[in-house]
PDB file of C-alpha atoms in Angstrom:
ATOM      1  CA  MET A 136     -51.578  63.800 -53.763  1.00 73.00           C
ATOM      2  CA  ARG A 137     -53.704  66.656 -55.228  1.00 84.00           C
ATOM      3  CA  ARG A 138     -54.024  64.619 -58.439  1.00 87.00           C
ATOM      4  CA  LEU A 139     -55.221  61.711 -56.628  1.00 91.00           C
ATOM      5  CA  ALA A 140     -57.649  63.874 -54.619  1.00 92.00           C
ATOM      6  CA  SER A 141     -59.014  65.647 -57.946  1.00 94.00           C
ATOM      7  CA  PHE A 142     -59.589  62.173 -59.559  1.00 95.00           C
ATOM      8  CA  ALA A 143     -61.273  60.799 -56.432  1.00 95.00           C
ATOM      9  CA  ALA A 144     -63.542  63.844 -56.054  1.00 96.00           C
ATOM     10  CA  ALA A 145     -64.508  63.937 -59.740  1.00 96.00           C
ATOM     11  CA  ALA A 146     -65.232  60.067 -59.943  1.00 97.00           C
ATOM     12  CA  GLY A 147     -67.206  60.181 -56.705  1.00 97.00           C
ATOM     13  CA  ALA A 148     -69.404  63.221 -57.640  1.00 97.00           C
ATOM     14  CA  THR A 149     -69.994  61.658 -61.071  1.00 98.00           C
ATOM     15  CA  ARG A 150     -70.967  58.415 -59.783  1.00 97.00           C
ATOM     16  CA  ALA A 151     -73.106  59.937 -57.064  1.00 97.00           C
ATOM     17  CA  VAL A 152     -74.866  62.084 -59.606  1.00 97.00           C
ATOM     18  CA  TYR A 153     -75.214  59.305 -62.049  1.00 96.00           C
ATOM     19  CA  GLU A 154     -76.815  56.825 -59.708  1.00 96.00           C
ATOM     20  CA  GLY A 155     -79.112  59.383 -58.196  1.00 95.00           C
ATOM     21  CA  LEU A 156     -80.345  60.265 -62.062  1.00 93.00           C
ATOM     22  CA  ARG A 157     -80.593  56.469 -62.721  1.00 91.00           C
ATOM     23  CA  ARG A 158     -83.049  56.252 -59.871  1.00 91.00           C
ATOM     24  CA  LEU A 159     -85.555  58.553 -61.497  1.00 89.00           C
ATOM     25  CA  PRO A 160     -88.812  57.075 -62.994  1.00 86.00           C
ATOM     26  CA  PRO A 161     -88.171  56.160 -66.669  1.00 75.00           C
ATOM     27  CA  GLY A 162     -90.178  58.857 -67.969  1.00 72.00           C
ATOM     28  CA  ALA A 163     -88.328  61.470 -66.094  1.00 73.00           C
ATOM     29  CA  ARG A 164     -84.918  60.427 -67.760  1.00 75.00           C
ATOM     30  CA  ARG A 165     -83.830  61.815 -71.050  1.00 81.00           C
ATOM     31  CA  VAL A 166     -83.087  58.886 -73.602  1.00 78.00           C
ATOM     32  CA  ARG A 167     -81.688  58.710 -77.065  1.00 79.00           C
ATOM     33  CA  THR A 168     -81.328  55.855 -79.727  1.00 77.00           C
ATOM     34  CA  ASN A 169     -77.543  54.872 -80.076  1.00 76.00           C
ATOM     35  CA  HIS A 170     -75.715  53.578 -82.981  1.00 73.00           C
ATOM     36  CA  ALA A 171     -77.100  50.121 -82.741  1.00 73.00           C
ATOM     37  CA  GLY A 172     -80.634  51.192 -82.354  1.00 76.00           C
ATOM     38  CA  ARG A 173     -80.986  50.720 -78.637  1.00 83.00           C
ATOM     39  CA  GLU A 174     -82.615  53.145 -76.514  1.00 85.00           C
ATOM     40  CA  VAL A 175     -80.104  54.253 -73.667  1.00 89.00           C
ATOM     41  CA  ASP A 176     -80.367  56.942 -71.190  1.00 90.00           C
ATOM     42  CA  LEU A 177     -78.161  60.332 -70.909  1.00 93.00           C
ATOM     43  CA  CYS A 178     -77.765  60.242 -67.269  1.00 94.00           C
ATOM     44  CA  ALA A 179     -74.006  60.008 -67.716  1.00 95.00           C
ATOM     45  CA  GLY A 180     -73.818  63.243 -69.553  1.00 95.00           C
ATOM     46  CA  SER A 181     -75.079  65.545 -66.522  1.00 95.00           C
ATOM     47  CA  ALA A 182     -73.040  63.363 -64.150  1.00 97.00           C
ATOM     48  CA  VAL A 183     -69.705  63.876 -65.928  1.00 98.00           C
ATOM     49  CA  ALA A 184     -70.303  67.520 -66.253  1.00 98.00           C
ATOM     50  CA  LEU A 185     -70.905  68.074 -62.576  1.00 97.00           C
ATOM     51  CA  GLY A 186     -68.445  65.828 -61.558  1.00 97.00           C
ATOM     52  CA  ALA A 187     -65.548  67.213 -63.892  1.00 97.00           C
ATOM     53  CA  ALA A 188     -66.471  70.675 -62.645  1.00 97.00           C
ATOM     54  CA  ALA A 189     -66.436  69.785 -58.882  1.00 95.00           C
ATOM     55  CA  GLY A 190     -63.096  68.120 -59.278  1.00 95.00           C
ATOM     56  CA  SER A 191     -61.213  70.746 -61.240  1.00 94.00           C
ATOM     57  CA  GLY A 192     -60.532  72.878 -58.206  1.00 92.00           C
ATOM     58  CA  SER A 193     -60.423  75.964 -60.858  1.00 94.00           C
ATOM     59  CA  GLY A 194     -63.180  78.414 -61.107  1.00 95.00           C
ATOM     60  CA  PRO A 195     -62.557  79.366 -64.813  1.00 97.00           C
ATOM     61  CA  VAL A 196     -62.258  75.679 -65.882  1.00 97.00           C
ATOM     62  CA  ALA A 197     -65.319  74.803 -63.916  1.00 97.00           C
ATOM     63  CA  PHE A 198     -67.134  77.602 -65.585  1.00 98.00           C
ATOM     64  CA  ALA A 199     -66.340  76.416 -68.871  1.00 98.00           C
ATOM     65  CA  VAL A 200     -67.153  72.836 -68.115  1.00 98.00           C
ATOM     66  CA  LEU A 201     -70.480  73.768 -66.892  1.00 98.00           C
ATOM     67  CA  VAL A 202     -71.478  76.081 -69.730  1.00 97.00           C
ATOM     68  CA  ALA A 203     -70.343  73.356 -72.238  1.00 97.00           C
ATOM     69  CA  GLY A 204     -72.465  70.802 -70.363  1.00 96.00           C
ATOM     70  CA  ALA A 205     -75.420  73.004 -70.569  1.00 96.00           C
ATOM     71  CA  CYS A 206     -75.041  73.794 -74.237  1.00 94.00           C
ATOM     72  CA  GLY A 207     -74.625  70.129 -74.983  1.00 94.00           C
ATOM     73  CA  ALA A 208     -77.647  69.322 -72.879  1.00 93.00           C
ATOM     74  CA  TYR A 209     -79.774  71.616 -74.979  1.00 91.00           C
ATOM     75  CA  ASP A 210     -78.487  70.119 -78.088  1.00 88.00           C
ATOM     76  CA  ASP A 211     -79.553  66.725 -76.769  1.00 88.00           C
ATOM     77  CA  ALA A 212     -82.894  67.933 -76.064  1.00 86.00           C
ATOM     78  CA  ARG A 213     -83.411  70.160 -79.147  1.00 80.00           C
ATOM     79  CA  GLY A 214     -80.807  69.078 -81.770  1.00 71.00           C
ATOM     80  CA  ASP A 215     -81.755  68.386 -85.325  1.00 65.00           C
ATOM     81  CA  HIS A 216     -80.411  66.693 -88.275  1.00 63.00           C
ATOM     82  CA  ARG A 217     -77.957  69.518 -89.464  1.00 58.00           C
ATOM     83  CA  ARG A 218     -74.389  68.975 -88.896  1.00 64.00           C
ATOM     84  CA  GLY A 219     -71.301  71.037 -89.400  1.00 59.00           C
ATOM     85  CA  PHE A 220     -70.539  74.862 -88.531  1.00 61.00           C
ATOM     86  CA  ARG A 221     -71.730  75.917 -92.011  1.00 63.00           C
ATOM     87  CA  ALA A 222     -75.208  74.270 -91.806  1.00 59.00           C
ATOM     88  CA  HIS A 223     -75.788  76.139 -88.529  1.00 56.00           C
ATOM     89  CA  ALA A 224     -74.254  79.252 -89.569  1.00 63.00           C
ATOM     90  CA  ALA A 225     -76.402  79.466 -92.599  1.00 63.00           C
ATOM     91  CA  ALA A 226     -79.583  78.915 -90.503  1.00 61.00           C
ATOM     92  CA  LEU A 227     -78.297  81.780 -88.221  1.00 63.00           C
ATOM     93  CA  ARG A 228     -78.100  84.141 -91.025  1.00 67.00           C
ATOM     94  CA  ASP A 229     -81.650  83.116 -92.133  1.00 61.00           C
ATOM     95  CA  GLY A 230     -82.700  84.164 -88.394  1.00 65.00           C
ATOM     96  CA  GLU A 231     -83.085  80.785 -86.990  1.00 63.00           C
ATOM     97  CA  VAL A 232     -80.990  79.909 -83.890  1.00 64.00           C
ATOM     98  CA  THR A 233     -80.322  76.291 -84.074  1.00 73.00           C
ATOM     99  CA  SER A 234     -79.018  74.066 -81.176  1.00 72.00           C
ATOM    100  CA  GLY A 235     -75.713  73.811 -82.984  1.00 77.00           C
ATOM    101  CA  ALA A 236     -75.360  77.731 -82.974  1.00 79.00           C
ATOM    102  CA  VAL A 237     -76.206  77.783 -79.366  1.00 85.00           C
ATOM    103  CA  LYS A 238     -73.304  75.294 -78.747  1.00 88.00           C
ATOM    104  CA  LEU A 239     -70.891  77.350 -80.932  1.00 88.00           C
ATOM    105  CA  LEU A 240     -71.660  80.531 -79.375  1.00 90.00           C
ATOM    106  CA  GLY A 241     -72.110  79.577 -75.798  1.00 94.00           C
ATOM    107  CA  ILE A 242     -69.161  77.135 -75.614  1.00 96.00           C
ATOM    108  CA  GLY A 243     -66.885  79.396 -77.889  1.00 95.00           C
ATOM    109  CA  ALA A 244     -67.935  82.570 -75.353  1.00 96.00           C
ATOM    110  CA  ALA A 245     -67.205  80.470 -72.070  1.00 97.00           C
ATOM    111  CA  SER A 246     -63.986  79.180 -73.282  1.00 97.00           C
ATOM    112  CA  LEU A 247     -62.722  82.766 -74.183  1.00 97.00           C
ATOM    113  CA  VAL A 248     -63.646  83.863 -70.645  1.00 97.00           C
ATOM    114  CA  ALA A 249     -62.010  80.785 -69.117  1.00 97.00           C
ATOM    115  CA  GLY A 250     -59.038  81.379 -71.154  1.00 97.00           C
ATOM    116  CA  ALA A 251     -58.959  85.274 -70.065  1.00 97.00           C
ATOM    117  CA  LEU A 252     -58.961  84.189 -66.587  1.00 97.00           C
ATOM    118  CA  LEU A 253     -56.416  81.483 -66.982  1.00 96.00           C
ATOM    119  CA  LYS A 254     -53.706  83.479 -68.742  1.00 97.00           C
ATOM    120  CA  GLU A 255     -52.176  86.931 -68.497  1.00 95.00           C
ATOM    121  CA  ARG A 256     -51.130  88.053 -71.869  1.00 96.00           C
ATOM    122  CA  PRO A 257     -53.787  88.843 -74.404  1.00 96.00           C
ATOM    123  CA  LEU A 258     -52.426  86.441 -77.097  1.00 97.00           C
ATOM    124  CA  ASP A 259     -52.424  83.650 -74.569  1.00 97.00           C
ATOM    125  CA  LYS A 260     -55.705  84.507 -73.386  1.00 97.00           C
ATOM    126  CA  VAL A 261     -57.272  83.964 -76.948  1.00 97.00           C
ATOM    127  CA  LEU A 262     -54.940  80.697 -77.665  1.00 97.00           C
ATOM    128  CA  ALA A 263     -56.111  79.226 -74.305  1.00 97.00           C
ATOM    129  CA  GLY A 264     -59.925  79.992 -75.240  1.00 97.00           C
ATOM    130  CA  ILE A 265     -59.301  78.260 -78.603  1.00 97.00           C
ATOM    131  CA  VAL A 266     -57.714  75.239 -76.748  1.00 97.00           C
ATOM    132  CA  VAL A 267     -60.794  74.967 -74.389  1.00 97.00           C
ATOM    133  CA  ALA A 268     -63.321  75.284 -77.008  1.00 96.00           C
ATOM    134  CA  GLY A 269     -61.481  73.144 -79.520  1.00 95.00           C
ATOM    135  CA  SER A 270     -61.098  70.371 -76.970  1.00 96.00           C
ATOM    136  CA  ALA A 271     -64.654  70.446 -76.265  1.00 96.00           C
ATOM    137  CA  HIS A 272     -65.510  69.972 -80.161  1.00 93.00           C
ATOM    138  CA  LEU A 273     -62.744  67.335 -80.522  1.00 94.00           C
ATOM    139  CA  VAL A 274     -64.197  65.040 -77.739  1.00 95.00           C
ATOM    140  CA  ASN A 275     -67.647  65.504 -79.112  1.00 92.00           C
ATOM    141  CA  LEU A 276     -66.418  64.611 -82.531  1.00 90.00           C
ATOM    142  CA  VAL A 277     -65.044  61.191 -81.606  1.00 91.00           C
ATOM    143  CA  ASP A 278     -68.185  60.464 -79.581  1.00 90.00           C
ATOM    144  CA  VAL A 279     -69.536  58.075 -82.217  1.00 87.00           C
ATOM    145  CA  ARG A 280     -69.564  54.761 -80.590  1.00 91.00           C
ATOM    146  CA  PRO A 281     -69.991  53.695 -76.826  1.00 92.00           C
ATOM    147  CA  GLY A 282     -66.925  54.642 -74.636  1.00 92.00           C
ATOM    148  CA  ARG A 283     -64.832  56.351 -77.252  1.00 94.00           C
ATOM    149  CA  ALA A 284     -65.193  59.769 -75.900  1.00 95.00           C
ATOM    150  CA  GLY A 285     -64.271  58.586 -72.333  1.00 95.00           C
ATOM    151  CA  LEU A 286     -61.317  56.640 -73.640  1.00 96.00           C
ATOM    152  CA  ALA A 287     -60.222  59.635 -75.600  1.00 95.00           C
ATOM    153  CA  VAL A 288     -60.383  61.862 -72.334  1.00 96.00           C
ATOM    154  CA  LEU A 289     -58.389  59.279 -70.592  1.00 95.00           C
ATOM    155  CA  ALA A 290     -55.841  59.376 -73.399  1.00 93.00           C
ATOM    156  CA  LEU A 291     -55.768  63.043 -73.693  1.00 91.00           C
ATOM    157  CA  GLY A 292     -55.551  63.703 -70.011  1.00 90.00           C
ATOM    158  CA  LEU A 293     -52.663  61.315 -69.274  1.00 88.00           C
ATOM    159  CA  PRO A 294     -49.934  63.430 -70.495  1.00 85.00           C
ATOM    160  CA  GLY A 295     -50.968  66.441 -68.305  1.00 80.00           C
ATOM    161  CA  LEU A 296     -51.244  64.569 -65.037  1.00 78.00           C
ATOM    162  CA  PRO A 297     -47.500  65.321 -63.919  1.00 76.00           C
ATOM    163  CA  GLY A 298     -48.272  69.147 -64.324  1.00 72.00           C
ATOM    164  CA  GLY A 299     -51.033  69.282 -61.810  1.00 78.00           C
ATOM    165  CA  PRO A 300     -54.447  68.157 -60.703  1.00 84.00           C
ATOM    166  CA  LEU A 301     -56.703  69.785 -63.513  1.00 92.00           C
ATOM    167  CA  ALA A 302     -56.186  66.782 -65.926  1.00 93.00           C
ATOM    168  CA  ALA A 303     -57.236  64.356 -63.170  1.00 95.00           C
ATOM    169  CA  ALA A 304     -60.757  65.694 -62.985  1.00 96.00           C
ATOM    170  CA  PRO A 305     -61.941  64.717 -66.439  1.00 96.00           C
ATOM    171  CA  MET A 306     -60.165  61.505 -66.263  1.00 96.00           C
ATOM    172  CA  GLY A 307     -62.057  60.640 -62.973  1.00 96.00           C
ATOM    173  CA  ALA A 308     -65.313  61.859 -64.333  1.00 97.00           C
ATOM    174  CA  ALA A 309     -64.923  59.757 -67.596  1.00 97.00           C
ATOM    175  CA  ALA A 310     -63.591  56.645 -65.633  1.00 97.00           C
ATOM    176  CA  ALA A 311     -66.695  56.747 -63.252  1.00 97.00           C
ATOM    177  CA  VAL A 312     -69.103  55.956 -66.058  1.00 97.00           C
ATOM    178  CA  LEU A 313     -66.876  54.317 -68.718  1.00 97.00           C
ATOM    179  CA  GLY A 314     -68.091  50.737 -67.843  1.00 95.00           C
ATOM    180  CA  ASP A 315     -71.804  51.749 -68.050  1.00 95.00           C
ATOM    181  CA  ASP A 316     -71.075  53.592 -71.496  1.00 95.00           C
ATOM    182  CA  LEU A 317     -69.122  50.452 -72.896  1.00 95.00           C
ATOM    183  CA  ALA A 318     -72.024  48.243 -71.641  1.00 93.00           C
ATOM    184  CA  GLU A 319     -74.709  50.647 -73.557  1.00 93.00           C
ATOM    185  CA  ARG A 320     -76.587  51.129 -70.491  1.00 91.00           C
ATOM    186  CA  THR A 321     -75.948  55.039 -70.891  1.00 94.00           C
ATOM    187  CA  MET A 322     -74.282  57.484 -73.158  1.00 93.00           C
ATOM    188  CA  LEU A 323     -72.525  60.724 -72.678  1.00 95.00           C
ATOM    189  CA  GLY A 324     -74.443  62.642 -75.209  1.00 93.00           C
ATOM    190  CA  ASP A 325     -73.367  66.182 -76.344  1.00 93.00           C
ATOM    191  CA  ALA A 326     -73.686  67.254 -72.554  1.00 96.00           C
ATOM    192  CA  GLY A 327     -70.990  64.911 -71.461  1.00 96.00           C
ATOM    193  CA  ALA A 328     -68.829  64.887 -74.386  1.00 96.00           C
ATOM    194  CA  HIS A 329     -68.443  68.734 -74.500  1.00 97.00           C
ATOM    195  CA  ALA A 330     -68.103  69.139 -70.862  1.00 97.00           C
ATOM    196  CA  LEU A 331     -65.216  66.442 -70.674  1.00 97.00           C
ATOM    197  CA  GLY A 332     -63.579  68.108 -73.591  1.00 97.00           C
ATOM    198  CA  ALA A 333     -63.605  71.582 -71.854  1.00 97.00           C
ATOM    199  CA  ALA A 334     -62.261  70.019 -68.845  1.00 97.00           C
ATOM    200  CA  VAL A 335     -59.377  68.549 -70.627  1.00 96.00           C
ATOM    201  CA  GLY A 336     -58.891  71.761 -72.745  1.00 96.00           C
ATOM    202  CA  GLY A 337     -58.732  73.720 -69.399  1.00 96.00           C
ATOM    203  CA  ALA A 338     -56.066  71.598 -68.117  1.00 95.00           C
ATOM    204  CA  ILE A 339     -54.141  71.879 -71.338  1.00 95.00           C
ATOM    205  CA  ALA A 340     -54.319  75.573 -71.217  1.00 95.00           C
ATOM    206  CA  ALA A 341     -53.399  75.840 -67.732  1.00 94.00           C
ATOM    207  CA  GLY A 342     -50.386  73.751 -68.312  1.00 91.00           C
ATOM    208  CA  ASN A 343     -48.802  75.271 -71.421  1.00 93.00           C
ATOM    209  CA  GLY A 344     -47.111  78.326 -72.405  1.00 94.00           C
ATOM    210  CA  ARG A 345     -47.545  80.214 -75.618  1.00 94.00           C
ATOM    211  CA  PHE A 346     -45.612  77.561 -77.878  1.00 96.00           C
ATOM    212  CA  GLY A 347     -47.755  74.846 -76.334  1.00 95.00           C
ATOM    213  CA  LEU A 348     -50.809  76.670 -76.621  1.00 96.00           C
ATOM    214  CA  ALA A 349     -50.355  77.681 -80.242  1.00 97.00           C
ATOM    215  CA  ALA A 350     -49.377  74.131 -81.115  1.00 96.00           C
ATOM    216  CA  HIS A 351     -52.446  72.680 -79.391  1.00 95.00           C
ATOM    217  CA  ALA A 352     -54.683  75.420 -81.062  1.00 95.00           C
ATOM    218  CA  ALA A 353     -53.408  74.788 -84.508  1.00 96.00           C
ATOM    219  CA  GLY A 354     -53.995  70.817 -84.117  1.00 94.00           C
ATOM    220  CA  LEU A 355     -57.348  71.405 -82.890  1.00 93.00           C
ATOM    221  CA  VAL A 356     -58.491  73.982 -85.503  1.00 92.00           C
ATOM    222  CA  ALA A 357     -57.109  71.304 -88.193  1.00 92.00           C
ATOM    223  CA  ALA A 358     -59.332  68.627 -86.401  1.00 88.00           C
ATOM    224  CA  ALA A 359     -62.449  71.040 -86.510  1.00 85.00           C
ATOM    225  CA  VAL A 360     -61.702  71.661 -90.283  1.00 84.00           C
ATOM    226  CA  TRP A 361     -61.525  67.764 -90.843  1.00 82.00           C
ATOM    227  CA  GLY A 362     -64.751  67.227 -88.968  1.00 75.00           C
ATOM    228  CA  GLU A 363     -66.445  69.819 -90.746  1.00 69.00           C
ATOM    229  CA  ARG A 364     -65.586  68.346 -94.271  1.00 71.00           C
ATOM    230  CA  ALA A 365     -66.703  64.941 -92.912  1.00 61.00           C
ATOM    231  CA  ALA A 366     -69.949  66.440 -91.796  1.00 55.00           C
ATOM    232  CA  SER A 367     -70.567  68.152 -95.200  1.00 56.00           C
ATOM    233  CA  SER A 368     -69.591  64.881 -97.208  1.00 57.00           C
ATOM    234  CA  CYS A 369     -71.950  62.885 -94.816  1.00 47.00           C
ATOM    235  CA  ALA A 370     -74.741  65.435 -95.453  1.00 45.00           C
ATOM    236  CA  ARG A 371     -74.302  65.174 -99.379  1.00 50.00           C
ATOM    237  CA  SER A 372     -74.205  61.452 -99.320  1.00 45.00           C
ATOM    238  CA  GLY A 373     -77.449  61.513 -97.040  1.00 46.00           C
ATOM    239  CA  GLY A 374     -75.460  59.560 -94.224  1.00 45.00           C
TER     240      GLY A 374
END
């Protein structure tokens, strides 16, 4: 029953915020050009971040989700052409704080705080933080076509449903705007993808012991390394 309530609360809050943002004048809505060259709004991003946080029922997870959404929104507004951790780290060494560095540091710090609050033992706290941050990065990594991030969240959250309501919140938020995302009326952007990923990561972290945390953390680090290599390869080829 709690899982259903969490799903419904997240979906309802997401849809309410989304519809409210869509009623704003066109000039007041943030827009982005998608993969097909169409201009779509970013209303879904803020909506899923608020919906997933509202439906989580967990202070630490809601904190990580909202910070991830805020950092992603900053990147949506201020992002540049640079891709990959190394590019943003190099800029940071030169004294330039890029939007990517803001995401890396902001989401990383919020994830470690959430992990510290979700777990009791020091190693588990660190592993939980890695899982939350890594999940946020993973969902953003697959957000390359309409609906992919939302579908990934539904797939990642499903195994955690038996363990409690935390996994239901990101699933409800993603489901509330999935149809509009697939129809290319809106997109999640970095704000929505990172927020949903952090929510999924919070559910994984809360529902696993040390072995599960370590296994998930290793997989997410491997995915981040793969993504970094893909970004570097794309940059070298000019893609």
